[in-house]
Amino acid sequence: MSDRFLVSGGARLSGEVAVGGAKNSVLKLMAAALLAEGTTVLTNAPEIADVPLMADVLRGLGAVVDMDGETVTITAPAEPKFHADFAAVRQFRASVCVLGPLMARCHRAVVALPGGDAIGSRPLDMHQAGLRALGATSSIEHGCVVAEADTLVGAPIALEFPSVGATENILMAAVLAEGQTTIDNAAREPEIVDLCVMLQQMGAQIDGAGTSTLTVVGVDRLHPTTHRVIGDRIVGATWGIAAAMTRGDVTVRGVKPEHLQLVLNKLGDTGAVVDNFDDGFRVRHDRRPTAVNVSTLPFPGFPTDLQPMAIGLAAISDGMSVITENVFEARFRFVEEMVRLGADARTDGHHAVIRGIDRLSSAPVWCSDIRAGAGLVLAGLVADGVTEVHDVEHIDRGYPHFVEILRSLGGEIERVRD
């Protein structure tokens, strides 16, 4: 039996919320700590379920990991183990990011194919192709990625798609390779920049962070560091979209608005008043949102992680919206749950067409992944009656203190432990 949320509709969200560190950054930074023998300290780490899961993966590789609130301390051994087994990595996708550091330190890695959210296939082809370009052999054997190299040697690498995970793994393998590596069509997400900043603090030579071309000159060794995790733009945007959906007034602190500029512009197009600050933004809405179209794309495009929230917003907007998913093909599973809540929505391939209605109707719904879960809760806030959201452990993996924050903003939500 899993926990569920009881969400009462009708509340207008208002107030201020502080956003912690980014889930999509901290897990990769924890893996990067393996690159240097000694103790690395991460601050502003989010208190989410995936952090202790990653800690278990690192412990299985010989690291010592301590967690104290928003501080994670990782002591990497002189000789890490190179086998990340299925028991450790099966629960979440980000565990595969140990592949690059293990190849850099050990020149071999056996990493079980990871589990994670049900949002579509996320093959490791580009990860393996990048390692092969650096001189490694790589194959899938008995449910594991198996890679090995006598020596990693820098090389030009062009990605077919700006994959965040492939960029991260290739980058972390290249920082200790011989010579120069260029990664063309690299991911440009703020979380990639955050990883580059930490690696540079550790002594890596990297140019081009935040652009589509990364240039890495390998060094002999890296040293531990202390690094502050960037704010979680996806969590911050979730609260901003919630403000627009509930005709509320929410100020978000702890995230850079330039990391969300397209999202904030879209909220403005719905009729919201959006104010940007150095460390956050404010979203105010006092009427029914106007429908807008959204297409998900890699950064600086509209994040695929916010697609469920965009559909929730469209479901109660004035007019028709077309939501196009260009990253993960199975993310539209969320639409089936929205239809349970009365949404007038249909999907066709990569597109969802939503005709907004005045108000959704409560129903039992099920989370299939982190962001779908958050989107269903937001939908419950604008539905009549009490919506039961099941399998909420997904939400715990990406949103710290979710219930407490929603209550602080005036939302009516209760966690029920079955």
PDB file of C-alpha atoms in Angstrom, residues 1 20 68 82 89 135 151 162 177 191 224 274 277 283 302-303 330 340 343 386 401 411 414:
ATOM      1  CA  MET A   1       0.000   0.000   0.000  1.00  0.00           C
ATOM      2  CA  GLY A  20      16.117  24.430  -2.460  1.00  0.00           C
ATOM      3  CA  ASP A  68      22.859  16.509   7.487  1.00  0.00           C
ATOM      4  CA  PHE A  82      33.533  -0.202 -10.299  1.00  0.00           C
ATOM      5  CA  VAL A  89      20.472   1.675  -9.100  1.00  0.00           C
ATOM      6  CA  GLY A 135      38.763   4.655 -26.508  1.00  0.00           C
ATOM      7  CA  THR A 151      43.444   4.530 -21.400  1.00  0.00           C
ATOM      8  CA  PRO A 162      21.572  17.324 -26.783  1.00  0.00           C
ATOM      9  CA  ALA A 177      41.306  11.594 -20.205  1.00  0.00           C
ATOM     10  CA  GLU A 191      22.357  21.872 -14.366  1.00  0.00           C
ATOM     11  CA  PRO A 224      37.825  17.648  -3.597  1.00  0.00           C
ATOM     12  CA  VAL A 274       5.250  38.230 -13.659  1.00  0.00           C
ATOM     13  CA  PHE A 277      14.155  39.435  -9.135  1.00  0.00           C
ATOM     14  CA  VAL A 283       3.461  35.357 -10.381  1.00  0.00           C
ATOM     15  CA  PHE A 302      10.204  24.784 -22.431  1.00  0.00           C
ATOM     16  CA  PRO A 303      11.286  21.964 -20.067  1.00  0.00           C
ATOM     17  CA  ALA A 330       5.365   8.428 -23.023  1.00  0.00           C
ATOM     18  CA  ARG A 340     -10.423  11.314 -15.045  1.00  0.00           C
ATOM     19  CA  ALA A 343     -10.329  17.566 -18.667  1.00  0.00           C
ATOM     20  CA  VAL A 386     -11.557  16.214  -2.851  1.00  0.00           C
ATOM     21  CA  HIS A 401       8.370  19.271   1.972  1.00  0.00           C
ATOM     22  CA  GLY A 411      -3.553  24.936  -0.288  1.00  0.00           C
ATOM     23  CA  GLU A 414      -3.449  16.032   3.507  1.00  0.00           C
TER      24      GLU A 414
END
